[in-house]
mmCIF file of C-alpha atoms and ligand atoms in Angstrom:
data_model
loop_
_atom_site.group_PDB
_atom_site.id
_atom_site.type_symbol
_atom_site.label_atom_id
_atom_site.label_comp_id
_atom_site.label_asym_id
_atom_site.label_seq_id
_atom_site.Cartn_x
_atom_site.Cartn_y
_atom_site.Cartn_z
ATOM 1 C CA UNK R 14 0.000 0.000 0.000
ATOM 2 C CA UNK R 15 1.323 3.448 -0.948
ATOM 3 C CA UNK R 16 1.546 5.872 1.940
ATOM 4 C CA UNK R 17 0.049 9.370 1.864
ATOM 5 C CA UNK R 18 2.470 12.077 0.650
ATOM 6 C CA UNK R 19 3.220 14.047 3.821
ATOM 7 C CA UNK R 20 4.960 17.437 3.989
ATOM 8 C CA UNK R 21 6.616 16.519 7.263
ATOM 9 C CA UNK R 22 8.460 13.561 5.705
ATOM 10 C CA UNK R 23 9.133 15.068 2.271
ATOM 11 C CA UNK R 24 10.797 18.399 1.525
ATOM 12 C CA UNK R 25 9.378 18.369 -2.013
ATOM 13 C CA UNK R 26 5.837 18.011 -0.672
ATOM 14 C CA UNK R 27 6.570 20.705 1.918
ATOM 15 C CA UNK R 28 7.651 23.009 -0.923
ATOM 16 C CA UNK R 29 4.314 22.388 -2.673
ATOM 17 C CA UNK R 30 2.453 23.161 0.580
ATOM 18 C CA UNK R 31 4.414 26.406 0.868
ATOM 19 C CA UNK R 32 3.308 27.477 -2.622
ATOM 20 C CA UNK R 33 6.436 26.900 -4.698
ATOM 21 C CA UNK R 34 5.905 25.963 -8.335
ATOM 22 C CA UNK R 35 7.324 22.428 -8.091
ATOM 23 C CA UNK R 36 4.368 20.241 -9.072
ATOM 24 C CA UNK R 37 5.079 17.681 -11.780
ATOM 25 C CA UNK R 38 3.340 18.002 -15.115
ATOM 26 C CA UNK R 39 3.420 14.249 -15.599
ATOM 27 C CA UNK R 40 6.191 13.201 -17.948
ATOM 28 C CA UNK R 41 9.432 14.418 -16.420
ATOM 29 C CA UNK R 42 12.621 12.417 -16.033
ATOM 30 C CA UNK R 43 14.096 13.249 -12.641
ATOM 31 C CA UNK R 44 17.642 13.014 -11.315
ATOM 32 C CA UNK R 45 17.143 12.748 -7.562
ATOM 33 C CA UNK R 46 20.229 13.130 -5.336
ATOM 34 C CA UNK R 47 19.779 11.805 -1.790
ATOM 35 C CA UNK R 48 16.925 9.383 -2.395
ATOM 36 C CA UNK R 49 17.201 7.694 1.004
ATOM 37 C CA UNK R 50 14.759 4.768 1.320
ATOM 38 C CA UNK R 51 12.514 6.291 -1.366
ATOM 39 C CA UNK R 52 9.732 8.022 0.613
ATOM 40 C CA UNK R 53 9.528 10.925 -1.838
ATOM 41 C CA UNK R 54 10.740 8.979 -4.872
ATOM 42 C CA UNK R 55 7.789 6.612 -4.472
ATOM 43 C CA UNK R 56 5.358 9.540 -4.573
ATOM 44 C CA UNK R 57 7.031 11.115 -7.604
ATOM 45 C CA UNK R 58 6.816 7.789 -9.446
ATOM 46 C CA UNK R 59 3.026 7.999 -9.072
ATOM 47 C CA UNK R 60 3.042 11.451 -10.660
ATOM 48 C CA UNK R 61 5.324 11.076 -13.685
ATOM 49 C CA UNK R 62 5.528 8.667 -16.572
ATOM 50 C CA UNK R 63 9.259 9.425 -16.798
ATOM 51 C CA UNK R 64 12.235 7.761 -15.143
ATOM 52 C CA UNK R 65 13.496 8.676 -11.679
ATOM 53 C CA UNK R 66 17.246 8.212 -11.341
ATOM 54 C CA UNK R 67 17.489 7.823 -7.572
ATOM 55 C CA UNK R 68 21.000 8.359 -6.204
ATOM 56 C CA UNK R 69 21.781 7.145 -2.688
ATOM 57 C CA UNK R 70 25.125 6.382 -1.099
ATOM 58 C CA UNK R 71 24.076 4.723 2.157
ATOM 59 C CA UNK R 72 23.915 0.953 1.897
ATOM 60 C CA UNK R 73 21.287 0.859 4.657
ATOM 61 C CA UNK R 74 18.989 3.237 2.733
ATOM 62 C CA UNK R 75 19.731 1.717 -0.665
ATOM 63 C CA UNK R 76 18.299 -1.687 0.355
ATOM 64 C CA UNK R 77 14.675 -0.480 0.753
ATOM 65 C CA UNK R 78 15.176 1.778 -2.277
ATOM 66 C CA UNK R 79 16.148 -1.213 -4.427
ATOM 67 C CA UNK R 80 13.149 -3.160 -3.081
ATOM 68 C CA UNK R 81 10.907 -0.261 -4.084
ATOM 69 C CA UNK R 82 12.457 -0.195 -7.557
ATOM 70 C CA UNK R 83 11.702 -3.890 -7.962
ATOM 71 C CA UNK R 84 7.997 -3.020 -7.654
ATOM 72 C CA UNK R 85 8.114 0.260 -9.580
ATOM 73 C CA UNK R 86 10.061 0.041 -12.834
ATOM 74 C CA UNK R 87 10.181 3.835 -13.345
ATOM 75 C CA UNK R 88 12.659 4.053 -10.454
ATOM 76 C CA UNK R 89 16.295 3.410 -11.338
ATOM 77 C CA UNK R 90 18.362 3.266 -8.126
ATOM 78 C CA UNK R 91 21.981 4.375 -8.405
ATOM 79 C CA UNK R 92 23.995 3.244 -5.411
ATOM 80 C CA UNK R 93 26.842 5.758 -5.391
ATOM 81 C CA UNK R 94 28.084 9.044 -4.011
ATOM 82 C CA UNK R 95 26.323 11.965 -5.719
ATOM 83 C CA UNK R 96 29.771 13.489 -6.272
ATOM 84 C CA UNK R 97 30.551 10.619 -8.661
ATOM 85 C CA UNK R 98 29.117 12.321 -11.716
ATOM 86 C CA UNK R 99 31.088 10.153 -14.144
ATOM 87 C CA UNK R 100 29.211 7.102 -12.903
ATOM 88 C CA UNK R 101 25.849 8.913 -12.831
ATOM 89 C CA UNK R 102 26.378 10.244 -16.356
ATOM 90 C CA UNK R 103 26.976 6.707 -17.617
ATOM 91 C CA UNK R 104 23.538 5.621 -16.300
ATOM 92 C CA UNK R 105 21.161 8.469 -17.079
ATOM 93 C CA UNK R 106 19.268 9.823 -20.082
ATOM 94 C CA UNK R 107 17.808 13.298 -20.559
ATOM 95 C CA UNK R 108 16.845 14.927 -17.267
ATOM 96 C CA UNK R 109 13.999 17.441 -16.879
ATOM 97 C CA UNK R 110 14.312 18.022 -13.136
ATOM 98 C CA UNK R 111 17.430 17.809 -10.975
ATOM 99 C CA UNK R 112 16.695 17.669 -7.249
ATOM 100 C CA UNK R 113 19.271 17.658 -4.456
ATOM 101 C CA UNK R 114 18.302 16.697 -0.902
ATOM 102 C CA UNK R 115 21.696 15.990 0.624
ATOM 103 C CA UNK R 116 22.208 17.672 3.981
ATOM 104 C CA UNK R 117 25.977 17.952 3.830
ATOM 105 C CA UNK R 118 28.332 20.879 4.197
ATOM 106 C CA UNK R 119 29.138 20.809 0.480
ATOM 107 C CA UNK R 120 25.533 20.451 -0.721
ATOM 108 C CA UNK R 121 25.817 23.434 -3.083
ATOM 109 C CA UNK R 122 29.017 22.028 -4.607
ATOM 110 C CA UNK R 123 27.340 18.616 -5.052
ATOM 111 C CA UNK R 124 24.472 20.322 -6.885
ATOM 112 C CA UNK R 125 26.833 22.426 -8.990
ATOM 113 C CA UNK R 126 28.792 19.363 -10.060
ATOM 114 C CA UNK R 127 25.607 17.468 -10.926
ATOM 115 C CA UNK R 128 24.326 20.432 -12.939
ATOM 116 C CA UNK R 129 27.055 19.686 -15.482
ATOM 117 C CA UNK R 130 24.951 16.651 -16.434
ATOM 118 C CA UNK R 131 21.887 18.679 -17.433
ATOM 119 C CA UNK R 132 20.996 21.258 -20.043
ATOM 120 C CA UNK R 133 19.700 24.808 -19.579
ATOM 121 C CA UNK R 134 16.017 23.840 -19.818
ATOM 122 C CA UNK R 135 16.191 21.533 -16.817
ATOM 123 C CA UNK R 136 14.466 22.684 -13.640
ATOM 124 C CA UNK R 137 16.661 22.521 -10.554
ATOM 125 C CA UNK R 138 15.384 22.150 -6.994
ATOM 126 C CA UNK R 139 17.541 22.329 -3.894
ATOM 127 C CA UNK R 140 16.564 21.524 -0.336
ATOM 128 C CA UNK R 141 18.996 23.475 1.812
ATOM 129 C CA UNK R 142 19.566 22.400 5.403
ATOM 130 C CA UNK R 143 21.344 25.386 6.897
ATOM 131 C CA UNK R 144 22.426 23.522 10.006
ATOM 132 C CA UNK R 145 24.586 21.181 7.911
ATOM 133 C CA UNK R 146 26.583 24.213 6.800
ATOM 134 C CA UNK R 147 26.787 26.313 9.944
ATOM 135 C CA UNK R 148 25.175 26.783 13.333
ATOM 136 C CA UNK R 149 24.680 30.508 12.543
ATOM 137 C CA UNK R 150 21.122 31.775 12.127
ATOM 138 C CA UNK R 151 19.309 30.062 9.219
ATOM 139 C CA UNK R 152 18.687 33.376 7.442
ATOM 140 C CA UNK R 153 22.341 34.349 7.663
ATOM 141 C CA UNK R 154 23.441 30.965 6.310
ATOM 142 C CA UNK R 155 20.863 31.221 3.543
ATOM 143 C CA UNK R 156 22.170 34.650 2.491
ATOM 144 C CA UNK R 157 25.747 33.373 2.358
ATOM 145 C CA UNK R 158 24.728 30.267 0.447
ATOM 146 C CA UNK R 159 22.761 32.387 -2.033
ATOM 147 C CA UNK R 160 26.019 34.098 -3.026
ATOM 148 C CA UNK R 161 27.548 30.705 -3.860
ATOM 149 C CA UNK R 162 24.396 29.528 -5.599
ATOM 150 C CA UNK R 163 24.323 32.729 -7.638
ATOM 151 C CA UNK R 164 27.728 31.971 -9.175
ATOM 152 C CA UNK R 165 26.207 29.097 -11.183
ATOM 153 C CA UNK R 166 22.427 29.422 -11.018
ATOM 154 C CA UNK R 167 19.596 31.910 -11.379
ATOM 155 C CA UNK R 168 17.377 31.849 -8.303
ATOM 156 C CA UNK R 169 13.796 31.647 -9.566
ATOM 157 C CA UNK R 170 12.202 31.338 -6.134
ATOM 158 C CA UNK R 171 12.975 30.201 -2.605
ATOM 159 C CA UNK R 172 11.004 29.679 0.585
ATOM 160 C CA UNK R 173 11.491 28.428 4.098
ATOM 161 C CA UNK R 174 9.810 25.040 4.469
ATOM 162 C CA UNK R 175 9.222 25.457 8.184
ATOM 163 C CA UNK R 176 7.271 24.293 10.121
ATOM 164 C CA UNK R 177 7.549 21.001 8.215
ATOM 165 C CA UNK R 178 11.364 20.950 8.195
ATOM 166 C CA UNK R 179 13.241 23.132 10.679
ATOM 167 C CA UNK R 180 16.092 25.281 9.358
ATOM 168 C CA UNK R 181 15.411 24.241 5.765
ATOM 169 C CA UNK R 182 14.889 26.362 2.655
ATOM 170 C CA UNK R 183 13.749 25.118 -0.726
ATOM 171 C CA UNK R 184 15.157 26.726 -3.882
ATOM 172 C CA UNK R 185 13.902 26.674 -7.449
ATOM 173 C CA UNK R 186 16.840 27.350 -9.763
ATOM 174 C CA UNK R 187 17.918 27.413 -13.374
ATOM 175 C CA UNK R 188 21.389 27.092 -14.822
ATOM 176 C CA UNK R 189 22.960 30.442 -15.765
HETATM 177 C C1 SAM P 10 17.491 13.905 4.126
HETATM 178 S S1 SAM P 10 17.801 12.340 3.469
HETATM 179 C C2 SAM P 10 16.843 12.348 1.993
HETATM 180 C C3 SAM P 10 15.354 12.133 2.185
HETATM 181 C C4 SAM P 10 14.656 11.877 0.855
HETATM 182 N N1 SAM P 10 15.006 12.888 -0.115
HETATM 183 C C5 SAM P 10 13.135 11.813 0.981
HETATM 184 O O1 SAM P 10 12.469 12.851 0.824
HETATM 185 O O2 SAM P 10 12.627 10.737 1.233
HETATM 186 C C6 SAM P 10 19.402 12.535 2.799
HETATM 187 C C7 SAM P 10 19.950 11.294 2.117
HETATM 188 O O3 SAM P 10 21.116 11.658 1.401
HETATM 189 C C8 SAM P 10 22.030 10.593 1.467
HETATM 190 N N2 SAM P 10 23.358 11.114 1.167
HETATM 191 C C9 SAM P 10 24.164 11.868 1.971
HETATM 192 N N3 SAM P 10 25.296 12.196 1.321
HETATM 193 C C10 SAM P 10 25.189 11.660 0.065
HETATM 194 C C11 SAM P 10 26.033 11.657 -1.066
HETATM 195 N N4 SAM P 10 27.217 12.295 -1.050
HETATM 196 N N5 SAM P 10 25.639 10.995 -2.167
HETATM 197 C C12 SAM P 10 24.442 10.351 -2.200
HETATM 198 N N6 SAM P 10 23.584 10.311 -1.144
HETATM 199 C C13 SAM P 10 23.956 10.966 -0.034
HETATM 200 C C14 SAM P 10 21.886 10.077 2.901
HETATM 201 O O4 SAM P 10 22.369 8.764 3.013
HETATM 202 C C15 SAM P 10 20.384 10.205 3.115
HETATM 203 O O5 SAM P 10 19.719 9.006 2.819
#
């Protein structure tokens, strides 16, 4: 049985609840970095006829993700570090949406590297966990991160996704 799509367990769903324009139109191929056990990936697979390339580096999380992919053929699990773009490039086709939900210090650099795999039409979504970068106030971290983001991307929109996810912002971007 498929679970309900909940904003408190999915940053993408939280972004929809907060009014960002991140709904699927129904045929997108998605490169999803930080798929975990597939909570959000499973929901996206119900909403697109395209392929979801689901990248996850934790063995523990990849096991349920692979089980999910066995039931849902639109999900292609890629068990690797998202920084390994050579490997990812060898496995993917055209991507319409690139999403990064990796709460690490270098999350912007991971996204930037992955953006080399996509073309200018691709939508780019980033879930930013400020606490993974610094303990400073979330707004201050966001402002600093925006400078780094702005070197490679145009910021189309961004919103805090509190109260669903504390100290998180969701960005809608395009390649410059
Ligand atoms: C916050 S969870 C993702 C939750 C998931 N997006 C969802 O909505 O169901 C972050 C995931 O990123 C994975 N991760 C962390 N660093 C990574 C990396 N360098 N490459 C790939 N996955 C990574 C973690 O193992 C973890 O499962």
